[in-house]
XYZ file of C-alpha atoms in Angstrom:
630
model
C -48.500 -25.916 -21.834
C -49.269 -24.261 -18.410
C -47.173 -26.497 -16.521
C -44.237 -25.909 -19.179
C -44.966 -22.062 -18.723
C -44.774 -22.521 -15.090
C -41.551 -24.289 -14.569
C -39.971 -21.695 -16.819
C -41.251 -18.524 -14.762
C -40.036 -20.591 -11.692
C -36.171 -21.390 -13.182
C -36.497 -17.281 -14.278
C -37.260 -15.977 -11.197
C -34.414 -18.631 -9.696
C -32.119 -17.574 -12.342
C -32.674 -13.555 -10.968
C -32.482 -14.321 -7.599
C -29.353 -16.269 -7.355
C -28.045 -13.280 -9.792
C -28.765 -11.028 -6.455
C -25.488 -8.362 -7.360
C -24.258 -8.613 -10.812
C -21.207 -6.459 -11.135
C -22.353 -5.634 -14.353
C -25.595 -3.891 -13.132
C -23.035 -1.387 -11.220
C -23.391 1.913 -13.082
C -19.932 2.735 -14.307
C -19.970 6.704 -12.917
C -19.599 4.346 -9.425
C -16.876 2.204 -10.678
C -14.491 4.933 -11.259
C -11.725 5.514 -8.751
C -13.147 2.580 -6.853
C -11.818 -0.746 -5.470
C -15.339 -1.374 -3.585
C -18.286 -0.057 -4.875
C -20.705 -0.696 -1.723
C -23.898 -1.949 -3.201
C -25.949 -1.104 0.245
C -25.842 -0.204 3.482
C -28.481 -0.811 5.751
C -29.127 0.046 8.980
C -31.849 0.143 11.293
C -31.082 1.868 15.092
C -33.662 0.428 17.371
C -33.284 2.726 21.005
C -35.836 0.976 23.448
C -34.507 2.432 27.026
C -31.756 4.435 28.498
C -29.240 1.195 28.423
C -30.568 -0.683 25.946
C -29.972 -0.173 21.779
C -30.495 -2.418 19.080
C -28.352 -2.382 15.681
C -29.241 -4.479 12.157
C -26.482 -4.247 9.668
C -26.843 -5.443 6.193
C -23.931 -4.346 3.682
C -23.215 -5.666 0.807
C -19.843 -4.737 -0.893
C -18.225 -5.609 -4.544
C -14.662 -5.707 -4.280
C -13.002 -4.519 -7.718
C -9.516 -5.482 -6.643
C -7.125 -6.763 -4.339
C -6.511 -3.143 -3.421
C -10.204 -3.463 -2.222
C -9.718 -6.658 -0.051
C -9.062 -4.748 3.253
C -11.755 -2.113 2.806
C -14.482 -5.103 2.187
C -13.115 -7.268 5.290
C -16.444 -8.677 7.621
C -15.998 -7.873 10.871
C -17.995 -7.105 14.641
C -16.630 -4.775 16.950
C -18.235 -6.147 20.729
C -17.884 -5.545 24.386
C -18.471 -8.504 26.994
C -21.589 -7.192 27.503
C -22.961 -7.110 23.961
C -25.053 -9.705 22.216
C -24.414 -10.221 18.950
C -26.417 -12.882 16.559
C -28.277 -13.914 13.047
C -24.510 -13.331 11.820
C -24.227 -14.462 8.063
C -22.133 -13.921 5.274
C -22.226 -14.446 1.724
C -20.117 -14.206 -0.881
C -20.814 -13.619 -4.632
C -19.116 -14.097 -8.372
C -18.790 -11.121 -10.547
C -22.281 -12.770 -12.687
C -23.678 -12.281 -8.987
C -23.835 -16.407 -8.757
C -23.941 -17.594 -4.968
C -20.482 -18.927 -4.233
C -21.013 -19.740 -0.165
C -22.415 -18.803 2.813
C -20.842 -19.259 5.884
C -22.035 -18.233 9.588
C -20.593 -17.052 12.979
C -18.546 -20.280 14.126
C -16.913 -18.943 10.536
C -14.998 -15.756 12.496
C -11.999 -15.538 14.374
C -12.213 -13.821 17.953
C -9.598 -11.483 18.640
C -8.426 -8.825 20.908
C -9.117 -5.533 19.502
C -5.979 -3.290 19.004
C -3.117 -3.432 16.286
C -0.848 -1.919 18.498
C 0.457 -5.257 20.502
C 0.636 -5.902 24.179
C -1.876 -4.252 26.092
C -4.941 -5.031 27.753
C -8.952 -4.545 27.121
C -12.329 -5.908 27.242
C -13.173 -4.683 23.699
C -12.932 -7.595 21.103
C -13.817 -8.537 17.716
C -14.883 -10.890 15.701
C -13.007 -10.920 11.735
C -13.830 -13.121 9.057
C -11.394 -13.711 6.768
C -12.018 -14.581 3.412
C -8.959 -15.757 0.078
C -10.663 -14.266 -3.228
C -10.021 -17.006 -5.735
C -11.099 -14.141 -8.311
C -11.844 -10.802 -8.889
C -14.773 -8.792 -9.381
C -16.275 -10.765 -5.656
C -19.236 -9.071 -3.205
C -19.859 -10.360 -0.171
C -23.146 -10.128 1.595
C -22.498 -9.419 5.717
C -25.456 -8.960 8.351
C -25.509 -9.471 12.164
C -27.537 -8.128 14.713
C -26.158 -6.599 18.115
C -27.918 -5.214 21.255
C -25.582 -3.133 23.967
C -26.610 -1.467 27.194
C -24.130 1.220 26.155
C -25.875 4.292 24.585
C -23.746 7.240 24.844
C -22.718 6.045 21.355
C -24.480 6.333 18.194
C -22.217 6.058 15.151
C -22.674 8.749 12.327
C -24.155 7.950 9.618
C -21.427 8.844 6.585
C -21.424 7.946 3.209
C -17.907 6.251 3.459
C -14.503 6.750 5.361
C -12.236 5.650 3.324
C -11.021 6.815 -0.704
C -11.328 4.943 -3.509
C -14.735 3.845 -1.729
C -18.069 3.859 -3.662
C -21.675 3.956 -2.688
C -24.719 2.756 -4.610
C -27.400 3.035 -1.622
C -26.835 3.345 1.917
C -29.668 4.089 4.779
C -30.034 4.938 8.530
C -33.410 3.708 9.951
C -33.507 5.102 13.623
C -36.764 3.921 15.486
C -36.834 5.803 19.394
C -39.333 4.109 21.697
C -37.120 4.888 24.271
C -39.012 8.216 25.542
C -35.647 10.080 25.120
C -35.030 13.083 23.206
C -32.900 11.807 20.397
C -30.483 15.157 18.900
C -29.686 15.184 15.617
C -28.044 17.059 13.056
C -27.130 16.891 9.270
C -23.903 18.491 8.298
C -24.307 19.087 4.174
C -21.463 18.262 2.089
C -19.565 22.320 1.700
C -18.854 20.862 -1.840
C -21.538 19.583 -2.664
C -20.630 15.958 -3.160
C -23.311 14.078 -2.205
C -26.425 14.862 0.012
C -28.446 13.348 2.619
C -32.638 12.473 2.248
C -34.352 12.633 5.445
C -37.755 10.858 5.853
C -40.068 10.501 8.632
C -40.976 12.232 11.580
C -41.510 11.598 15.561
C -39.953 8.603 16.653
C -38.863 6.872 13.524
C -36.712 8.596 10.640
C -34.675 7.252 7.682
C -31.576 9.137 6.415
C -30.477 8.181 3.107
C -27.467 8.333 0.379
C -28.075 7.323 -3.304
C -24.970 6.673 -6.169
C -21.979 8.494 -4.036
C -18.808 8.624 -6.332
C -15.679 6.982 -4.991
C -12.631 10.177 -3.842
C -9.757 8.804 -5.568
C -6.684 9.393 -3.546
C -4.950 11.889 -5.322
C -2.565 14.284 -4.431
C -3.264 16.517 -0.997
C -6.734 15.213 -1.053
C -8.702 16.234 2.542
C -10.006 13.296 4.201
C -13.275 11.986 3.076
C -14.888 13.183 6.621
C -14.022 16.689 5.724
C -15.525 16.317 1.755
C -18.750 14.371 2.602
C -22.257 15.096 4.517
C -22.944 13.163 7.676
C -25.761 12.871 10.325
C -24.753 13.193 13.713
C -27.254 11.354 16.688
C -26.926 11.844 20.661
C -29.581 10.901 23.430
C -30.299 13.549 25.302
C -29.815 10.730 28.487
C -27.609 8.012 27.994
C -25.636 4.712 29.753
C -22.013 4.127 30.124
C -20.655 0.630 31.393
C -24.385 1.246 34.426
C -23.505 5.078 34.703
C -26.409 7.218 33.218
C -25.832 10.714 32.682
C -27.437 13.754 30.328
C -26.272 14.671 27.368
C -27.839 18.251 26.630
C -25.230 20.484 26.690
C -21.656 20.297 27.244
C -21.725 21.792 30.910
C -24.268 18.342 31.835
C -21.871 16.100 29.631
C -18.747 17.504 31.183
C -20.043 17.486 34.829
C -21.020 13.428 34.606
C -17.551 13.041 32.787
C -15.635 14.652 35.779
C -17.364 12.776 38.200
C -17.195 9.236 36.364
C -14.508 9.347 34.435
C -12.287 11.351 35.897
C -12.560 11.646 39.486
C -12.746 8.163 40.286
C -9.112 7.967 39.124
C -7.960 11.105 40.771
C -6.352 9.535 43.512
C -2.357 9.792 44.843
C -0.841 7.587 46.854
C 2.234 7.845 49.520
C 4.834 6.595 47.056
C 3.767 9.335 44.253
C 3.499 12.105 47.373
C 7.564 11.078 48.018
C 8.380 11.160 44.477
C 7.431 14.437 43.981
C 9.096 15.339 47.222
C 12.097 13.969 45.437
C 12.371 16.123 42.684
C 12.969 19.620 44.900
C 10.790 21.161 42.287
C 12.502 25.316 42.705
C 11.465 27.858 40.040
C 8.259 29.293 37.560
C 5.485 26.928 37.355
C 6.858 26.449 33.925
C 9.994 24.977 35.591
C 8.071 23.069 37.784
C 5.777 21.411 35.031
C 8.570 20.532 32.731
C 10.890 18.961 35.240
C 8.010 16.593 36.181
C 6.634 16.067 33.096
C 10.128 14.659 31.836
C 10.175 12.666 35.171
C 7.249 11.344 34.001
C 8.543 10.693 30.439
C 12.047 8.711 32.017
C 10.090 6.062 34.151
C 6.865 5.217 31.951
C 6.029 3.842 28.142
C 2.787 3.827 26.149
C 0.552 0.600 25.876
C -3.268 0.023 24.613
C -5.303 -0.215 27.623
C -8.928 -0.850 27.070
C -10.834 -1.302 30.388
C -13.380 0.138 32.923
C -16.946 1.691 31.672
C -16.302 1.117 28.134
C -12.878 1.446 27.745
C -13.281 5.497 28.721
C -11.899 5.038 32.415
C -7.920 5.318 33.101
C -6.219 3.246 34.947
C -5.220 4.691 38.532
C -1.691 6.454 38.534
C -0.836 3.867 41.021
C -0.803 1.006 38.336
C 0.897 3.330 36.443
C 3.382 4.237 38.647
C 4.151 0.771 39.563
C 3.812 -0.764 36.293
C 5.385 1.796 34.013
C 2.839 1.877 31.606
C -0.238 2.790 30.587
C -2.033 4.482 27.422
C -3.373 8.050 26.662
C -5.615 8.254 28.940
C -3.457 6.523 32.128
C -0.329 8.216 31.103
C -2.420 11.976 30.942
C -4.466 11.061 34.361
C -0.867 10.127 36.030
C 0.439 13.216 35.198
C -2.414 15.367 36.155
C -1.817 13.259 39.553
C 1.544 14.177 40.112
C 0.713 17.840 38.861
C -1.781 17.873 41.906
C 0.976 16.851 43.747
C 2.597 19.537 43.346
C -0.187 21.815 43.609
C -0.119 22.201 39.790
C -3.791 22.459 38.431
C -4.343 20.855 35.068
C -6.929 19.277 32.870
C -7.752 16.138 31.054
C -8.399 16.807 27.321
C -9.869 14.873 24.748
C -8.927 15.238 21.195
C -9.531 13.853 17.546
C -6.091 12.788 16.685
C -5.554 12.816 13.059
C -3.163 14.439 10.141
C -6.048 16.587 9.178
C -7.850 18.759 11.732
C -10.826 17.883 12.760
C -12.465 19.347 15.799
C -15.742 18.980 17.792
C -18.931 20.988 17.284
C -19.781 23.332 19.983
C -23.128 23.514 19.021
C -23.728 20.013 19.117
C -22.484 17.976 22.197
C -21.805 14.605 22.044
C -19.098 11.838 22.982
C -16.054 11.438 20.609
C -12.201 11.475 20.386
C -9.946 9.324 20.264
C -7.133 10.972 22.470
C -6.246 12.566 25.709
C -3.449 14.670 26.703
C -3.053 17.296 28.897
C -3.346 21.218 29.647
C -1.417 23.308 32.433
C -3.321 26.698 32.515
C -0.527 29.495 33.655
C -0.320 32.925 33.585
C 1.847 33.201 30.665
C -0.069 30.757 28.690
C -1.763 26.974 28.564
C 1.261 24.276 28.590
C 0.042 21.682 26.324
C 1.399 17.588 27.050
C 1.591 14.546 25.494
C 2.144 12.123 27.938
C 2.470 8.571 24.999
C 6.014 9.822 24.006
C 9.024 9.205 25.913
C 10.880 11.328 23.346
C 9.129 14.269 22.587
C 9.377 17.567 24.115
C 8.145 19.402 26.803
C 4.876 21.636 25.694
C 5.055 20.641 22.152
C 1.996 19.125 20.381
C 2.820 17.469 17.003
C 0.799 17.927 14.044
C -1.788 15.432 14.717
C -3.078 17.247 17.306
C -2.404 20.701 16.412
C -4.552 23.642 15.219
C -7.611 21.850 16.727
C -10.252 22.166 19.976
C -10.590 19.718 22.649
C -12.446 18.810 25.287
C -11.339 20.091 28.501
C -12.765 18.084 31.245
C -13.641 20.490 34.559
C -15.470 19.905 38.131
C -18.114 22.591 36.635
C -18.391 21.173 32.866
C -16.480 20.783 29.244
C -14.864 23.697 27.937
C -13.500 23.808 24.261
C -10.474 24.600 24.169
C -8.311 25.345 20.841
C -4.583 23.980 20.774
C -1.501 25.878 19.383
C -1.290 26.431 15.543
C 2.207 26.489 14.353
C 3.285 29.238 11.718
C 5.305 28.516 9.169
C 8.394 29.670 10.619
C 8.174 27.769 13.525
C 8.077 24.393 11.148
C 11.197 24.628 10.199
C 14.209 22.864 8.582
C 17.702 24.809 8.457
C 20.719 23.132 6.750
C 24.005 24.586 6.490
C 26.479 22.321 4.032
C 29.873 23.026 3.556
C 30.663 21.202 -0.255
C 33.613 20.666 -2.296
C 33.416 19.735 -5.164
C 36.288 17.024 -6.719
C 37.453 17.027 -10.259
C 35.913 13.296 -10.472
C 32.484 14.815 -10.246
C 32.074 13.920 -6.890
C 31.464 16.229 -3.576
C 32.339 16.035 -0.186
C 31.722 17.945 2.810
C 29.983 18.339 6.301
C 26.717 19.356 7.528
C 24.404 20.776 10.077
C 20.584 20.342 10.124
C 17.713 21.876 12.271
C 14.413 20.836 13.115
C 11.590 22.557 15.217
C 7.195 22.336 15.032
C 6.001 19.528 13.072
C 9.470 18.867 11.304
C 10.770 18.409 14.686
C 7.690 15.602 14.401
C 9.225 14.079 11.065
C 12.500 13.987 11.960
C 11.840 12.206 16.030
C 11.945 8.757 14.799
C 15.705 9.070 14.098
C 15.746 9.309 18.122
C 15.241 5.398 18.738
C 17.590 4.652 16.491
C 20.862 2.777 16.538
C 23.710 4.717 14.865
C 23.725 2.277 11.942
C 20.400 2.554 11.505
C 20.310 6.181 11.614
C 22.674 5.986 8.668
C 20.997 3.780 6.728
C 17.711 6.111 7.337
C 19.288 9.229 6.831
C 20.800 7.981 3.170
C 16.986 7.016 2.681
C 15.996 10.303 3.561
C 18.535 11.993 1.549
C 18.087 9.991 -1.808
C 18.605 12.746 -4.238
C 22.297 12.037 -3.806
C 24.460 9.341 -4.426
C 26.302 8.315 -1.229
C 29.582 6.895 -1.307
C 29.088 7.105 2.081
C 27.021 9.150 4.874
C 27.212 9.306 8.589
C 25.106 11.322 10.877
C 26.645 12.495 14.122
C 26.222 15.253 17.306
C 22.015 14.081 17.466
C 20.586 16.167 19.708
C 16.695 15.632 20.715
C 16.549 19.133 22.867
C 13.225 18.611 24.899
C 13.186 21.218 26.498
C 12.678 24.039 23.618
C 11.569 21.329 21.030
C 14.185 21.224 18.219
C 16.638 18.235 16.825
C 20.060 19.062 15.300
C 22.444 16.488 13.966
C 25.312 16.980 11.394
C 26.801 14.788 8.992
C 29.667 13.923 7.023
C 29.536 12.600 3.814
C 30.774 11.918 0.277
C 28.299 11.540 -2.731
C 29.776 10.368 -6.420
C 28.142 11.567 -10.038
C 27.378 14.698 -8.785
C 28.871 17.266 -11.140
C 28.713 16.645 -15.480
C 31.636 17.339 -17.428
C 31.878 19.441 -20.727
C 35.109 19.600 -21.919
C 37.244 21.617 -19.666
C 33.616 22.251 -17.232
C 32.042 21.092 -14.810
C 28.518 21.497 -14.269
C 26.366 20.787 -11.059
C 22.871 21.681 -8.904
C 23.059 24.735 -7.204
C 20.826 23.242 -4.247
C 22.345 19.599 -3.643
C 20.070 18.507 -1.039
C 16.211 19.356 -1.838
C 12.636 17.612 -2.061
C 12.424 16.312 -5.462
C 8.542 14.718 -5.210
C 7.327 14.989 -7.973
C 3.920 17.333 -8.698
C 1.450 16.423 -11.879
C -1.246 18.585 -13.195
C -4.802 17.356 -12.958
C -6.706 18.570 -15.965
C -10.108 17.328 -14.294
C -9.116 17.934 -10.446
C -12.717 17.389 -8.615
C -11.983 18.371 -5.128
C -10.057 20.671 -3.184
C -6.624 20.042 -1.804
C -5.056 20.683 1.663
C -1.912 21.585 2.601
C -1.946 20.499 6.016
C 0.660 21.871 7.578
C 3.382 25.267 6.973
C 6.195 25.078 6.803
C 9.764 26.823 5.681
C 12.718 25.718 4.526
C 16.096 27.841 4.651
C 19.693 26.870 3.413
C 23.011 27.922 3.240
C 25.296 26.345 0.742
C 29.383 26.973 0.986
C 30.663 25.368 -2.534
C 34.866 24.779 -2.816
C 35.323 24.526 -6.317
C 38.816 22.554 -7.246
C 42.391 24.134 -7.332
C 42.829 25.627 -10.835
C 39.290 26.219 -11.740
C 37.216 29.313 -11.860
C 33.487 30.041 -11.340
C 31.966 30.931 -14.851
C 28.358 31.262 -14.725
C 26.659 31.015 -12.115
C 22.621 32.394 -12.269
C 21.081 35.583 -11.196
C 19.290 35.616 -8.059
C 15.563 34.320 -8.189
C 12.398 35.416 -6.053
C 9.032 33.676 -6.375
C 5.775 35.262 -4.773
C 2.714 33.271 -4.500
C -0.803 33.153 -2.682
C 0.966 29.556 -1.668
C 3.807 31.071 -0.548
C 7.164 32.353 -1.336
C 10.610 31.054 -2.659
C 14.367 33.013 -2.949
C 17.517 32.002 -3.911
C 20.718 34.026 -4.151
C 24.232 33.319 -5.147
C 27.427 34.972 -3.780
C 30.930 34.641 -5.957
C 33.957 34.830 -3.869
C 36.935 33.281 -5.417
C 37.341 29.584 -5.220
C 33.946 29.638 -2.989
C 30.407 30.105 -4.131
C 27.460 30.609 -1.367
C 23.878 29.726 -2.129
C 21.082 30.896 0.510
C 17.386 29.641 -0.191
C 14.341 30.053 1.536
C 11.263 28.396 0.916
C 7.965 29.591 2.560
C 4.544 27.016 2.189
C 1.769 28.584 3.438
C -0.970 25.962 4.867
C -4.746 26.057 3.882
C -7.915 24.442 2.126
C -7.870 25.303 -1.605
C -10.757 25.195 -4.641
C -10.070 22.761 -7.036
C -9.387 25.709 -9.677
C -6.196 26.172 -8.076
C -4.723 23.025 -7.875
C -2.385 23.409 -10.821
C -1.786 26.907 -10.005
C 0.141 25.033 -6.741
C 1.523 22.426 -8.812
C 2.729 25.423 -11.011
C 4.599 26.752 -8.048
C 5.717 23.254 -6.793
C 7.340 22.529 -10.176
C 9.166 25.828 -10.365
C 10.964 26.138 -7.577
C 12.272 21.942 -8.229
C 13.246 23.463 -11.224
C 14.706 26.680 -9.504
C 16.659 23.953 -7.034
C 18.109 22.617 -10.187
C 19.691 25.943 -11.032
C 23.242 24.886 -12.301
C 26.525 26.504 -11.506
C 29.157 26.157 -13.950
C 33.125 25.827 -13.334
C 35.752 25.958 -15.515
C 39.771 25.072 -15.965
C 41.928 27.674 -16.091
């Protein structure tokens, strides 16, 4: 009987075991909004010396959905210099049953970039796995070491929406003799919150049952919603060059002199280029004339080499090769700045829709982006130096309304870059419209771009003139083009704006009734469509300001007569402001509008107050004029 009562406990405890992640055991408050729920996160931070650190990862992630499939993907990010090892991966059914392990001769090797040709020593390694059904978890661990310790990763919940967490922790063990920094940034709203434990040299940080942020409507990005630990050694090592890390006048110093100056170097051919250009004028003259020099003789590539990918290549690669990335194309141009006797300044930036900017109470390595600032008298000139197309001292909206890190001799100084009011992200149209008796309309227009919908509107620039056809009928959807041809493009780079007008011809436009004809007062407008949320749980951002004006000139047919047309309208708003006004002059009718969004984080409260104000002025662009036979 014993024996009997043995066995069974055994096949039990085998039974639970092989059961490790059940998908049912995943409390449903987690499930919600989610295509991953991640069932833990664990990972121990072993620092041992100044160029040596020691990472353990064990996650284990339940994939919901084939919407999940890309957020779940195994992969290790690695440098020639790293050492990576005990890599496994398992993968579970939805009953949490074992389906198969598999190990590192399991992962592809690949060149780490999605951008194409280019060239770097930073790799990784991706398993790819074909779901043959859904609810799936797979199990990942690995172990890496890497003389690199400048970096420390924070420790955040999640990065992604529609992302769940069930437990995640940070173990960080310092035997390493070095003051480790840290701080813990709290969540402002209060959507999850950080446990520390420990003291001295070794300290957990820990998350417990974080709700997925479903990707609704203006949602901020998750960094900007959720709590995160931030780490930095107070010494560190960079691809063998050791610096301090205590302030940003230390940081900025060893960044000047290794990352920066060792690149600062001209050559003869660059010294009779700049010769070449006769540069006359304001230093404003001077600085546009060869930044668009710059711009006509050099394209943007990934390159990802020298001390840790950080280091740009030398302008004379660049010069000769045409190419380069960020942080090439912005040291090239600071080169031929000097040159000129121009001083400027490498920058690093957080490139992203959503500002983000860098502490200035907590120094530490980050960004993602360089470009570059002219200091003047009348102002800082702000470049970026990846675009062949964009103009001269414009930043576009992914690097706007931010601080950067501007790299001098004498230290890092943060540095905030331009905001753009609303006024100066702008879109003026002008249409000239008649309007057949077969309900169609015809007519010309002109359209105006400057700040970031000067940014929207620069693809067109690379494009073919069918293509910019085909894009601008895309663009324009509301109507139904019989046909549509833009013409006149202008990119002006030098005070940042595109114009372009258009002819076209758009059927069904105007209803009849009887002897009438009815039709929109606005014909081209934004018609995205804005829902209430009756249980909105976060804020919402409106990123970016902007205004919108138009003037409509309507023809109305021989023989007809304007009957109603309606009275003039003017919306106020903490969100902003929209007016629209109608002018009767015979056979013509002119409509102005003007539409004012005013950018800003908002409490949840107000959400469908915005949506409120979103929906009425669609509605208020839908304002109908009628016509009549005489």
């Amino acid at each position: 009987m014993m024996k009997i009562f043995l066995i069974g406990a055994l096949s039990a405890a085998s039974m639970y075991f092989a059961q490790t992640y059940p998908v049912s055991a995943i409390p449903e408050t987690l499930k919600k909004n989610a295509n991953i729920v991640v069932r833990k996160d664990f990972t121990t931070v072993q620092i041992n010396k100044i160029d040596e650190i020691k990472y353990q990862y064990n996650k284990v992630t339940t994939v919901l959905n084939k919407d999940g499939d890309n957020k779940a993907v195994a992969y290790i990010s690695y440098d020639k210099g790293n050492s990576i090892s005990d890599v496994k991966v398992t993968i579970y059914d939805d009953s949490g049953k074992k389906i198969k392990s598999y190990s590192k001769s399991d992962f592809g090797d690949f060149a780490n970039n999605n951008q194409g040709v280019f060239y770097s020593d930073n790799r990784v390694l991706v398993f790819n796995y074909t779901p043959i059904q859904y609810p799936y978890t797979i199990d990942f661990s690995y172990q890496i070491s890497d003389k690199n310790t400048i970096f420390i990763p924070d420790f955040v919940p999640f990065f992604s929406t529609n992302t769940s967490l069930e437990e995640g922790e940070l173990k960080i063990i310092n035997t390493s003799g070095i003051e480790l920094r840290t701080k813990i940034y709290p969540s402002i709203y209060n959507y999850a919150s950080v446990v520390e434990n420990g003291s001295g040299n070794e300290k957990t940080y820990s998350y417990k049952n974080v709700s997925a942020i479903d990707d609704v409507s203006l949602i901020p990005q998750p960094v900007k919603i959720l709590p995160k630990v931030s780490f930095a050694l107070a010494k560190f090592n960079l691809a063998g060059k050791q610096g301090s890390l205590n302030n940003w006048t230390d940081f900025g110093t060893w960044y000047y002199n290794n990352l920066v100056e060792p690149v600062a170097v001209s050559t003869p051919a660059i010294k009779a280029e700049i010769a070449a250009l006769k540069l006359e004028g304001s230093v404003e003259d001077k600085v546009k004339k060869i930044y668009q020099y710059m711009q006509t003789k050099t394209r943007y590539i990934f390159v990802g080499l020298g001390i840790g990918g950080w280091l740009p290549m030398l302008p004379e690669e660049v010069d000769k090769k045409g190419y380069g990335d960020c942080k090439g194309l912005t040291n090239y141009m600071k080169i031929l700045l000097d040159e000129a006797g121009i001083p400027s300044h490498y920058c690093v930036i957080n490139s992203s829709p959503s500002q983000v900017s860098f502490d200035p109470e907590f120094p530490k390595m980050g960004g993602n982006h360089a470009i570059l600032m002219v200091p003047t008298e009348k102002g800082n000139i702000w470049l970026e130096n990846t675009s062949q197309q964009i103009a001269f001292n414009h930043l576009g909206y992914s690097t706007t309304d931010r601080n950067v890190l501007s790299v001098k001799k004498n230290g890092i100084e943060l540095i905030n870059t331009p905001v753009y009011t609303a006024d100066q992200n702008k879109e003026k149209q002008v249409l000239k419209v008649k309007v057949g008796e077969d309900n169609s309309i015809s007519g010309e227009g002109n359209f105006y771009y400057t700040g970031s919908q000067y940014d929207y509107t620069l693809g067109f620039t690379g494009l073919n003139p069918k293509e910019k056809n085909d894009a601008l009928r895309n663009s324009l959807d509301v109507l139904n083009f019989e046909k549509v041809e833009m013409k006149n493009f202008v990119n002006d780079k030098d005070k940042a704006f595109i114009t372009y007008d258009i002819d076209f011809k758009a059927n069904n436009f105007a209803k009849k009734a009887g002897n009438s004809l009815i039709f929109r007062a606005v014909p081209i407008y934004n018609n995205t469509i804005y829902k209430t949320e009756e249980s909105r749980e976060l804020p919402f951002e409106i990123r970016q300001a902007f205004e919108d004006e138009y003037e409509i000139n309507f023809t109305i047919p021989k023989g007809y007569k304007i009957d109603e047309a309606p009275e003039d309208i003017n919306l106020k708003s903490e969100f902003g402001y929209y007016n629209l006004s109608f002018v009767k002059n015979g056979e013509e009718i002119k409509v102005k509008r003007k539409v004012q969004v005013n950018k800003g984080m908002y409490t949840k409260e107000k959400y469908n107050e915005y949506v409120g104000f979103r929906k009425k002025i669609l509605n208020m662009d839908n304002s109908k004029i009628l016509i009549t036979k005489i």
